[in-house]
Amino acid sequence: MLREFPPPPRAAEFSELIKKKVEEVKTAGGTRETVTVDWNEQQAHVEVIDLPLSGLYLNPGTHRIRAQRSHNASSDEALDKDPWAPDSQDYLTFLLQASPTDPNLRDPEFDKLKESLQQFGQNDPGLVTHQGVLVNGNTRAVALRELGAQTMRVGVLPESFTWADVNAVELSLQLRVDHRRDYTYINRLLAMEEQASLGRTPEQIAKDFRIQVRTYHQERWILSTIKELNDRSRSSGGVALRLIDWEGAQERLKELHRLYVKLESVDKDQAEILKEWRLAAILLDFSKTDVRHIDEEFLKEDYLARTLPAVLKTDVAGPGDAEAVSIPGLGLAVPGASSAVTEARALNDQLLKAAAAVRSTGASVPDTAKGQGQTLLDDARKAFDEAIDVAGRNARLRKRKQLAPARLAEASASIDQCVMDLVQARTSRSLDEEAFDEAVLKLRSSLRKLAQQAGRGLPTPGDGVAWLLKAVSSEDPR
């Protein structure tokens, strides 16, 4: 959500320095460098000046690392309390040069940016508030500091700009077609959520992010699902999954949403069960093609029940024992979730809590708990792997069974089209009768081969195969 930050230390002093430098640029004469800023469908042309890097502050509200902030809970909390403290600024520096999917690793893209700055210098100016907080160019500032640079070229936003304006400017710069380094997927979702909290309509947000409105609603569903899963993963000790734990699952989550929407209107329980199972498979890091096997047939055949170990099975009430859920204030009650849905959620809850313990970076989770969690995840992955493998083999078998009828249906459609083409050719007297006769003979040969194979092992053939056998056998052997 949008947050108003207090002024950084020595804000008034730095603001005076900025004003003097802007005035010097205006009165110096010659060509002046400016940068155009788009925000809220307006434009501003702001002066570009050189400012000391030591006086600039990294933006604690930048969308670029919003999800990654949860990497270290204590540092994130300190950043919330005092975003301008040296430790907080150091944490932002660490995240800006770290891999978005695993902050413990350095991002190769950051090193490429640093190499480019060293070789070619700073091509484009950054952007700062009148108090020296970087709006655009946070990552470049970190790279320049590592290179030992003393100053940075920046455009200065008007003093009247609020934090809402600052956020709008950052988004407009990031979402340009020529942006250099994309927000990560989760950070884009958070940026959309923030824009919605400001009262902007789905149509406006979709336009800014260059997506369709239905895609916007899909993204909001995915973010709410992720947040719900993180809440469900929270243990009594407060350890929970983080937003960054879902980076890299973009396509699998989108496919899950499409399946859920398709099934929800037909069978709500079926949709919920498959949602829980697919989310568990995503958590266990199965590939997109593997996750696709968790479908209606997977549920119908109950592949997972055959492979789950006892430790992952939860006893729940039977279908008739599902508790009703009362609606406060109305005195009404609606049926609760079925036992199958409850069982699927219980399984997923176990995996979520185990994953949260294993992925915890703090010292609050003992090694024994992490070991138990890892064992549980390993058992679950083995069970899902075996179930998905069986489902995949059966899916391939069903496909082979359906292949011959599908080919014949295509051939029938081609023959129907041929009838129309034949009529048109005769009407225009453009039919090549010799070529057509050769094609019919080839069809006869193909039908004989088809009849030969279709009649094998069928003591009582169906009407279609019986007709084919009779038609072929009645032909002149010549």
Coordinates of C-alpha atoms in Angstrom, one line a residue:
M1 CA 0.0 0.0 0.0
L2 CA 1.1 3.6 -0.6
R3 CA 3.1 5.0 2.3
E4 CA 4.2 8.5 3.1
F5 CA 7.8 8.6 4.3
P6 CA 9.2 11.3 6.5
P7 CA 11.9 13.6 5.2
P8 CA 15.4 12.1 5.3
P9 CA 18.1 13.6 7.5
R10 CA 19.5 17.0 6.4
A11 CA 16.6 17.2 3.9
A12 CA 16.3 21.0 4.1
E13 CA 20.1 21.4 3.7
F14 CA 20.2 19.1 0.6
S15 CA 17.1 20.7 -0.8
E16 CA 18.9 24.1 -0.7
L17 CA 21.9 22.5 -2.5
I18 CA 19.6 21.2 -5.2
K19 CA 17.9 24.6 -5.7
K20 CA 21.3 26.3 -6.1
K21 CA 22.5 23.8 -8.7
V22 CA 19.2 24.0 -10.6
E23 CA 19.5 27.8 -10.6
E24 CA 23.1 27.6 -11.7
V25 CA 22.1 25.4 -14.7
K26 CA 19.3 27.8 -15.7
T27 CA 21.6 30.9 -15.6
A28 CA 24.7 29.4 -17.1
G29 CA 23.4 29.7 -20.6
G30 CA 24.1 27.2 -23.4
T31 CA 22.3 23.9 -24.0
R32 CA 20.5 22.6 -20.9
E33 CA 19.8 18.9 -20.3
T34 CA 16.2 18.1 -19.3
V35 CA 14.3 14.9 -18.8
T36 CA 10.5 14.5 -19.5
V37 CA 8.5 13.0 -16.7
D38 CA 5.1 11.4 -17.4
W39 CA 2.7 10.9 -14.5
N40 CA -1.1 10.8 -14.2
E41 CA -1.4 11.6 -18.0
Q42 CA 0.6 14.8 -17.5
Q43 CA 4.1 15.8 -18.5
A44 CA 6.8 17.8 -16.8
H45 CA 10.2 18.8 -18.1
V46 CA 12.7 18.9 -15.3
E47 CA 16.3 20.1 -15.1
V48 CA 19.2 17.6 -14.9
I49 CA 22.1 18.4 -12.5
D50 CA 25.0 16.6 -11.0
L51 CA 24.6 15.6 -7.3
P52 CA 27.0 13.9 -4.9
L53 CA 26.2 10.2 -4.5
S54 CA 26.9 10.4 -0.8
G55 CA 23.9 12.7 -0.3
L56 CA 21.4 10.6 -2.2
Y57 CA 19.1 8.2 -0.5
L58 CA 17.7 5.0 -2.0
N59 CA 14.0 4.9 -2.2
P60 CA 12.4 2.7 0.5
G61 CA 9.2 2.6 -1.5
T62 CA 10.6 1.4 -4.8
H63 CA 8.5 -1.2 -6.5
R64 CA 11.6 -2.9 -7.9
I65 CA 12.3 -4.8 -4.6
R66 CA 9.0 -4.7 -2.8
A67 CA 8.6 -8.5 -2.7
Q68 CA 12.3 -9.1 -1.9
R69 CA 12.2 -7.0 1.2
S70 CA 10.7 -10.0 3.1
H71 CA 14.0 -11.9 2.5
N72 CA 15.1 -10.9 6.0
A73 CA 12.3 -10.2 8.4
S74 CA 14.3 -8.2 11.0
S75 CA 15.9 -6.0 8.3
D76 CA 12.5 -5.4 6.7
E77 CA 11.1 -4.4 10.1
A78 CA 14.0 -2.0 10.7
L79 CA 13.5 -0.6 7.2
D80 CA 9.9 0.1 8.1
K81 CA 10.8 1.9 11.3
D82 CA 13.6 4.1 9.9
P83 CA 14.1 3.9 6.1
W84 CA 16.9 6.4 6.2
A85 CA 19.1 4.7 8.8
P86 CA 22.5 3.4 7.5
D87 CA 21.5 -0.2 8.1
S88 CA 18.2 0.3 6.2
Q89 CA 20.0 1.9 3.3
D90 CA 22.5 -1.0 3.3
Y91 CA 19.7 -3.5 3.2
L92 CA 18.2 -1.7 0.1
T93 CA 21.7 -1.7 -1.4
F94 CA 22.0 -5.5 -0.8
L95 CA 18.6 -6.2 -2.4
L96 CA 19.2 -4.0 -5.4
Q97 CA 22.3 -6.0 -6.4
A98 CA 20.8 -9.4 -5.4
S99 CA 19.0 -12.0 -7.6
P100 CA 15.2 -11.4 -7.5
T101 CA 14.4 -15.1 -7.1
D102 CA 17.1 -15.8 -4.5
P103 CA 18.6 -12.7 -2.7
N104 CA 21.4 -14.9 -1.3
L105 CA 22.9 -14.8 -4.9
R106 CA 24.2 -11.8 -6.7
D107 CA 22.2 -10.8 -9.8
P108 CA 24.1 -11.3 -13.1
E109 CA 22.1 -8.4 -14.6
F110 CA 23.4 -6.1 -11.9
D111 CA 27.0 -6.9 -12.9
K112 CA 26.1 -6.3 -16.6
L113 CA 24.7 -2.9 -15.7
K114 CA 27.9 -2.2 -13.6
E115 CA 30.1 -3.2 -16.5
S116 CA 28.1 -1.0 -18.9
L117 CA 28.4 2.0 -16.6
Q118 CA 32.2 1.4 -16.3
Q119 CA 32.7 1.2 -20.0
F120 CA 30.2 3.8 -21.4
G121 CA 29.4 5.9 -18.4
Q122 CA 25.9 7.0 -17.4
N123 CA 23.8 7.5 -20.5
D124 CA 20.5 8.4 -19.0
P125 CA 19.9 10.6 -15.9
G126 CA 18.2 9.3 -12.8
L127 CA 15.4 11.1 -11.0
V128 CA 15.3 12.5 -7.5
T129 CA 12.9 14.3 -5.2
H130 CA 13.8 17.8 -4.1
Q131 CA 15.0 16.2 -0.8
G132 CA 17.4 13.9 -2.6
V133 CA 15.5 10.6 -2.6
L134 CA 16.0 8.6 -5.8
V135 CA 12.8 7.9 -7.7
N136 CA 14.5 6.3 -10.8
G137 CA 18.0 5.1 -10.9
N138 CA 18.3 3.3 -7.6
T139 CA 20.1 0.3 -9.1
R140 CA 22.4 2.6 -11.1
A141 CA 23.3 4.5 -8.0
V142 CA 24.3 1.3 -6.2
A143 CA 26.4 0.3 -9.2
L144 CA 28.1 3.7 -9.5
R145 CA 28.9 3.6 -5.8
E146 CA 30.6 0.3 -6.3
L147 CA 32.6 1.8 -9.1
G148 CA 33.8 4.6 -6.9
A149 CA 31.9 7.4 -8.7
Q150 CA 31.4 10.6 -6.7
T151 CA 28.4 12.1 -8.5
M152 CA 25.3 11.1 -10.5
R153 CA 23.3 12.9 -13.1
V154 CA 19.7 13.3 -12.0
G155 CA 16.6 15.1 -13.0
V156 CA 14.9 16.9 -10.1
L157 CA 11.1 16.6 -9.5
P158 CA 9.2 19.7 -8.5
E159 CA 9.0 20.5 -4.8
S160 CA 5.2 20.2 -4.9
F161 CA 5.3 16.4 -5.8
T162 CA 3.8 14.2 -3.1
W163 CA 4.7 10.5 -2.5
A164 CA 1.6 9.6 -4.6
D165 CA 3.2 11.6 -7.5
V166 CA 6.6 9.9 -6.9
N167 CA 5.0 6.5 -7.1
A168 CA 3.1 7.4 -10.3
V169 CA 6.3 8.7 -11.9
E170 CA 8.3 5.6 -11.0
L171 CA 5.6 3.4 -12.5
S172 CA 5.4 5.5 -15.7
L173 CA 9.1 5.3 -16.2
Q174 CA 9.3 1.5 -15.5
L175 CA 6.3 0.7 -17.8
R176 CA 7.6 2.4 -20.8
V177 CA 8.3 0.1 -23.8
D178 CA 12.0 0.9 -23.7
H179 CA 12.6 0.2 -20.0
R180 CA 15.9 -1.6 -19.3
R181 CA 15.2 -3.9 -16.4
D182 CA 11.7 -5.2 -15.8
Y183 CA 10.1 -5.4 -12.4
T184 CA 9.9 -9.0 -11.2
Y185 CA 6.6 -10.7 -11.5
I186 CA 5.6 -10.4 -7.9
N187 CA 6.6 -6.7 -7.8
R188 CA 4.4 -6.0 -10.8
L189 CA 1.5 -7.6 -8.9
L190 CA 2.2 -5.4 -5.8
A191 CA 2.4 -2.3 -8.0
M192 CA -1.0 -3.1 -9.5
E193 CA -2.5 -3.7 -6.0
E194 CA -1.1 -0.3 -4.9
Q195 CA -2.6 1.5 -7.8
A196 CA -6.0 -0.2 -7.0
S197 CA -5.7 1.0 -3.4
L198 CA -5.4 4.6 -4.7
G199 CA -8.9 4.2 -6.2
R200 CA -7.9 3.7 -9.9
T201 CA -10.2 1.6 -12.0
P202 CA -9.1 -1.8 -13.5
E203 CA -9.3 -0.2 -17.0
Q204 CA -6.9 2.6 -16.0
I205 CA -4.4 0.2 -14.4
A206 CA -4.6 -2.2 -17.3
K207 CA -3.9 0.6 -19.7
D208 CA -0.8 1.7 -17.7
F209 CA 0.6 -1.8 -17.4
R210 CA -0.2 -2.5 -21.1
I211 CA -2.4 -5.5 -20.4
Q212 CA -6.0 -6.5 -21.0
V213 CA -8.5 -5.9 -18.2
R214 CA -9.1 -9.7 -17.8
T215 CA -5.4 -10.2 -17.3
Y216 CA -5.5 -7.5 -14.6
H217 CA -8.2 -9.4 -12.8
Q218 CA -6.2 -12.6 -13.2
E219 CA -3.1 -11.0 -11.7
R220 CA -5.1 -9.7 -8.7
W221 CA -6.5 -13.2 -8.1
I222 CA -3.0 -14.7 -8.2
L223 CA -1.6 -12.1 -5.7
S224 CA -4.5 -12.7 -3.3
T225 CA -3.9 -16.5 -3.6
I226 CA -0.2 -16.1 -2.8
K227 CA -1.0 -13.9 0.2
E228 CA -3.5 -16.4 1.5
L229 CA -1.0 -19.2 1.1
N230 CA 1.7 -17.2 3.0
D231 CA -0.8 -16.7 5.8
R232 CA -1.7 -20.4 5.9
S233 CA 2.0 -21.2 6.1
R234 CA 2.5 -19.2 9.3
S235 CA 3.4 -21.3 12.3
S236 CA 3.0 -20.6 15.9
G237 CA 6.5 -19.2 16.0
G238 CA 5.6 -16.6 13.3
V239 CA 7.7 -18.2 10.5
A240 CA 5.9 -18.0 7.1
L241 CA 6.6 -18.1 3.4
R242 CA 7.6 -14.9 1.7
L243 CA 6.4 -13.3 -1.5
I244 CA 9.7 -14.0 -3.2
D245 CA 9.2 -17.7 -2.6
W246 CA 6.7 -17.5 -5.5
E247 CA 8.9 -15.7 -8.0
G248 CA 9.3 -17.9 -11.1
A249 CA 5.9 -19.5 -10.8
Q250 CA 4.2 -17.0 -13.1
E251 CA 3.1 -19.3 -15.9
R252 CA 2.1 -22.1 -13.6
L253 CA -0.1 -19.8 -11.6
K254 CA -1.7 -18.3 -14.7
E255 CA -2.5 -21.8 -16.0
L256 CA -4.0 -22.6 -12.5
H257 CA -6.2 -19.6 -12.7
R258 CA -7.5 -20.5 -16.2
L259 CA -8.3 -24.1 -15.0
Y260 CA -9.9 -22.8 -11.8
V261 CA -12.2 -20.4 -13.6
K262 CA -13.2 -23.1 -16.1
L263 CA -14.2 -25.6 -13.4
E264 CA -15.5 -23.2 -10.7
S265 CA -18.9 -22.6 -12.4
V266 CA -19.4 -26.3 -13.1
D267 CA -18.1 -28.0 -9.8
K268 CA -16.8 -25.7 -7.1
D269 CA -15.4 -28.6 -5.0
Q270 CA -13.5 -30.0 -8.0
A271 CA -12.1 -26.6 -8.7
E272 CA -10.9 -26.1 -5.1
I273 CA -9.3 -29.6 -4.8
L274 CA -7.4 -29.2 -8.1
K275 CA -6.4 -25.7 -7.0
E276 CA -4.9 -27.0 -3.8
W277 CA -3.1 -29.9 -5.5
R278 CA -1.7 -27.7 -8.2
L279 CA -0.5 -25.1 -5.7
A280 CA 1.2 -27.9 -3.7
A281 CA 2.9 -29.1 -6.9
I282 CA 4.1 -25.6 -7.7
L283 CA 5.4 -25.3 -4.1
L284 CA 7.3 -28.5 -4.6
D285 CA 8.8 -27.0 -7.8
F286 CA 7.3 -29.3 -10.4
S287 CA 7.6 -28.1 -14.0
K288 CA 4.8 -26.6 -15.9
T289 CA 4.3 -29.7 -18.0
D290 CA 4.1 -31.9 -14.9
V291 CA 1.6 -29.6 -13.2
R292 CA -0.7 -29.8 -16.2
H293 CA -1.2 -33.5 -15.5
I294 CA -3.1 -32.5 -12.3
D295 CA -6.4 -32.1 -14.1
E296 CA -10.0 -33.5 -14.0
E297 CA -8.8 -37.0 -14.9
F298 CA -6.1 -36.9 -12.2
L299 CA -8.9 -36.2 -9.7
K300 CA -11.3 -38.7 -11.1
E301 CA -8.7 -41.5 -11.0
D302 CA -7.5 -40.4 -7.6
Y303 CA -3.9 -41.0 -8.5
L304 CA -2.5 -39.1 -5.4
A305 CA -4.4 -41.3 -2.9
R306 CA -2.4 -44.3 -4.1
T307 CA 1.0 -42.7 -3.5
L308 CA 0.6 -40.4 -0.5
P309 CA 2.3 -41.8 2.6
A310 CA 0.3 -42.1 5.8
V311 CA 2.0 -39.1 7.4
L312 CA 0.5 -36.8 4.7
K313 CA -3.0 -38.2 4.9
T314 CA -5.5 -36.4 7.2
D315 CA -8.6 -37.9 8.6
V316 CA -11.6 -35.6 8.0
A317 CA -15.4 -35.9 8.4
G318 CA -17.4 -37.7 5.7
P319 CA -19.4 -35.8 3.1
G320 CA -22.5 -35.9 5.3
D321 CA -20.6 -34.5 8.3
A322 CA -19.4 -31.2 6.7
E323 CA -20.1 -28.4 9.1
A324 CA -22.4 -25.6 8.0
V325 CA -20.9 -22.1 7.9
S326 CA -23.1 -19.4 9.5
I327 CA -23.4 -15.9 8.0
P328 CA -23.1 -13.3 10.8
G329 CA -26.1 -10.9 11.1
L330 CA -28.3 -12.9 8.8
G331 CA -29.0 -16.0 10.8
L332 CA -28.4 -18.1 7.8
A333 CA -26.1 -21.0 7.2
V334 CA -24.5 -22.4 4.1
P335 CA -22.9 -25.9 3.6
G336 CA -19.2 -26.1 4.6
A337 CA -16.5 -27.4 2.4
S338 CA -16.7 -31.1 1.5
S339 CA -14.4 -33.6 3.2
A340 CA -12.4 -33.9 -0.1
V341 CA -11.7 -30.2 -0.2
T342 CA -10.9 -30.1 3.5
E343 CA -8.5 -33.0 3.0
A344 CA -6.7 -31.3 0.1
R345 CA -6.4 -28.0 2.1
A346 CA -5.0 -29.9 5.1
L347 CA -2.4 -31.6 2.9
N348 CA -1.4 -28.3 1.4
D349 CA -1.2 -26.7 4.9
Q350 CA 1.3 -29.3 6.0
L351 CA 3.5 -28.6 3.0
L352 CA 3.2 -24.8 3.4
K353 CA 4.3 -24.9 7.0
A354 CA 7.1 -27.3 6.2
A355 CA 8.3 -25.2 3.3
A356 CA 8.2 -22.1 5.5
A357 CA 10.4 -23.8 8.1
V358 CA 12.9 -25.1 5.6
R359 CA 13.2 -21.7 3.8
S360 CA 13.5 -19.7 7.0
T361 CA 16.7 -17.7 7.1
G362 CA 16.4 -16.7 10.8
A363 CA 17.6 -18.6 13.8
S364 CA 14.0 -19.0 15.2
V365 CA 13.6 -22.4 13.5
P366 CA 15.9 -25.2 15.0
D367 CA 17.8 -27.5 12.7
T368 CA 15.7 -30.4 13.8
A369 CA 12.5 -28.7 12.7
K370 CA 14.0 -27.9 9.4
G371 CA 15.1 -31.5 9.0
Q372 CA 11.6 -32.7 9.7
G373 CA 10.2 -30.2 7.3
Q374 CA 12.6 -31.3 4.5
T375 CA 11.7 -34.9 5.1
L376 CA 8.0 -34.1 4.8
L377 CA 8.6 -32.2 1.6
D378 CA 10.8 -35.0 0.2
D379 CA 8.0 -37.6 0.9
A380 CA 5.4 -35.3 -0.7
R381 CA 7.5 -34.7 -3.8
K382 CA 8.0 -38.4 -4.2
A383 CA 4.3 -39.1 -3.9
F384 CA 3.4 -36.3 -6.3
D385 CA 6.1 -37.5 -8.7
E386 CA 4.8 -41.0 -8.8
A387 CA 1.2 -39.9 -9.2
I388 CA 2.0 -37.4 -12.0
D389 CA 4.1 -40.1 -13.7
V390 CA 1.2 -42.5 -13.8
A391 CA -1.2 -39.7 -14.9
G392 CA 1.2 -38.8 -17.7
R393 CA 1.5 -42.3 -19.0
N394 CA -2.3 -42.7 -18.9
A395 CA -2.8 -39.4 -20.7
R396 CA -0.4 -40.5 -23.4
L397 CA -2.3 -43.8 -23.7
R398 CA -5.6 -42.0 -24.0
K399 CA -4.2 -39.7 -26.7
R400 CA -3.0 -42.7 -28.7
K401 CA -6.5 -44.3 -28.4
Q402 CA -8.1 -41.1 -29.6
L403 CA -5.6 -40.5 -32.4
A404 CA -7.0 -42.9 -35.0
P405 CA -10.6 -41.6 -34.7
A406 CA -9.4 -38.0 -34.8
R407 CA -7.5 -38.7 -38.0
L408 CA -10.5 -40.3 -39.6
A409 CA -12.6 -37.3 -38.6
E410 CA -10.2 -35.0 -40.3
A411 CA -10.3 -37.2 -43.4
S412 CA -14.1 -37.0 -43.4
A413 CA -14.0 -33.2 -43.2
S414 CA -11.6 -33.2 -46.1
I415 CA -13.9 -35.4 -48.2
D416 CA -16.8 -33.1 -47.4
Q417 CA -14.8 -30.1 -48.6
C418 CA -13.8 -32.1 -51.6
V419 CA -17.5 -32.5 -52.5
M420 CA -18.0 -28.8 -52.6
D421 CA -14.8 -28.3 -54.6
L422 CA -15.9 -30.9 -57.1
V423 CA -19.2 -29.2 -57.6
Q424 CA -17.6 -25.8 -58.2
A425 CA -15.0 -27.3 -60.5
R426 CA -17.7 -29.0 -62.7
T427 CA -19.7 -25.8 -62.7
S428 CA -16.8 -23.8 -64.1
R429 CA -15.6 -26.8 -66.2
S430 CA -12.2 -26.7 -64.7
L431 CA -12.0 -30.2 -63.3
D432 CA -8.9 -32.3 -64.1
E433 CA -10.8 -35.6 -64.4
E434 CA -7.6 -37.7 -64.9
A435 CA -6.1 -36.4 -61.7
F436 CA -9.4 -36.8 -59.8
D437 CA -9.6 -40.4 -61.0
E438 CA -6.1 -41.1 -59.7
A439 CA -6.9 -39.6 -56.4
V440 CA -10.1 -41.8 -56.0
L441 CA -8.0 -44.9 -56.7
K442 CA -5.6 -43.9 -54.0
L443 CA -8.5 -43.4 -51.7
R444 CA -9.8 -46.9 -52.5
S445 CA -6.3 -48.3 -51.7
S446 CA -6.3 -46.4 -48.4
L447 CA -9.8 -47.7 -47.5
R448 CA -8.7 -51.3 -48.1
K449 CA -5.7 -50.9 -45.8
L450 CA -8.0 -49.3 -43.2
A451 CA -10.6 -52.1 -43.5
Q452 CA -7.8 -54.7 -43.1
Q453 CA -6.6 -53.2 -39.8
A454 CA -10.0 -52.3 -38.5
G455 CA -11.4 -55.8 -38.9
R456 CA -8.7 -57.5 -36.9
G457 CA -9.7 -58.9 -33.5
L458 CA -13.3 -57.7 -33.7
P459 CA -15.7 -60.6 -33.5
T460 CA -18.7 -58.2 -33.5
P461 CA -17.7 -55.0 -35.2
G462 CA -19.8 -51.9 -34.9
D463 CA -22.0 -50.4 -37.6
G464 CA -19.2 -48.2 -39.0
V465 CA -16.5 -50.9 -39.2
A466 CA -19.1 -53.5 -40.5
W467 CA -20.0 -51.1 -43.3
L468 CA -16.4 -50.5 -44.2
L469 CA -15.7 -54.3 -44.3
K470 CA -18.7 -54.9 -46.5
A471 CA -18.0 -52.0 -48.9
V472 CA -14.4 -53.2 -49.4
S473 CA -15.3 -56.9 -49.8
S474 CA -18.0 -56.1 -52.4
E475 CA -15.5 -54.4 -54.7
D476 CA -14.3 -56.1 -57.8
P477 CA -10.9 -57.7 -57.0
R478 CA -9.4 -56.2 -60.1

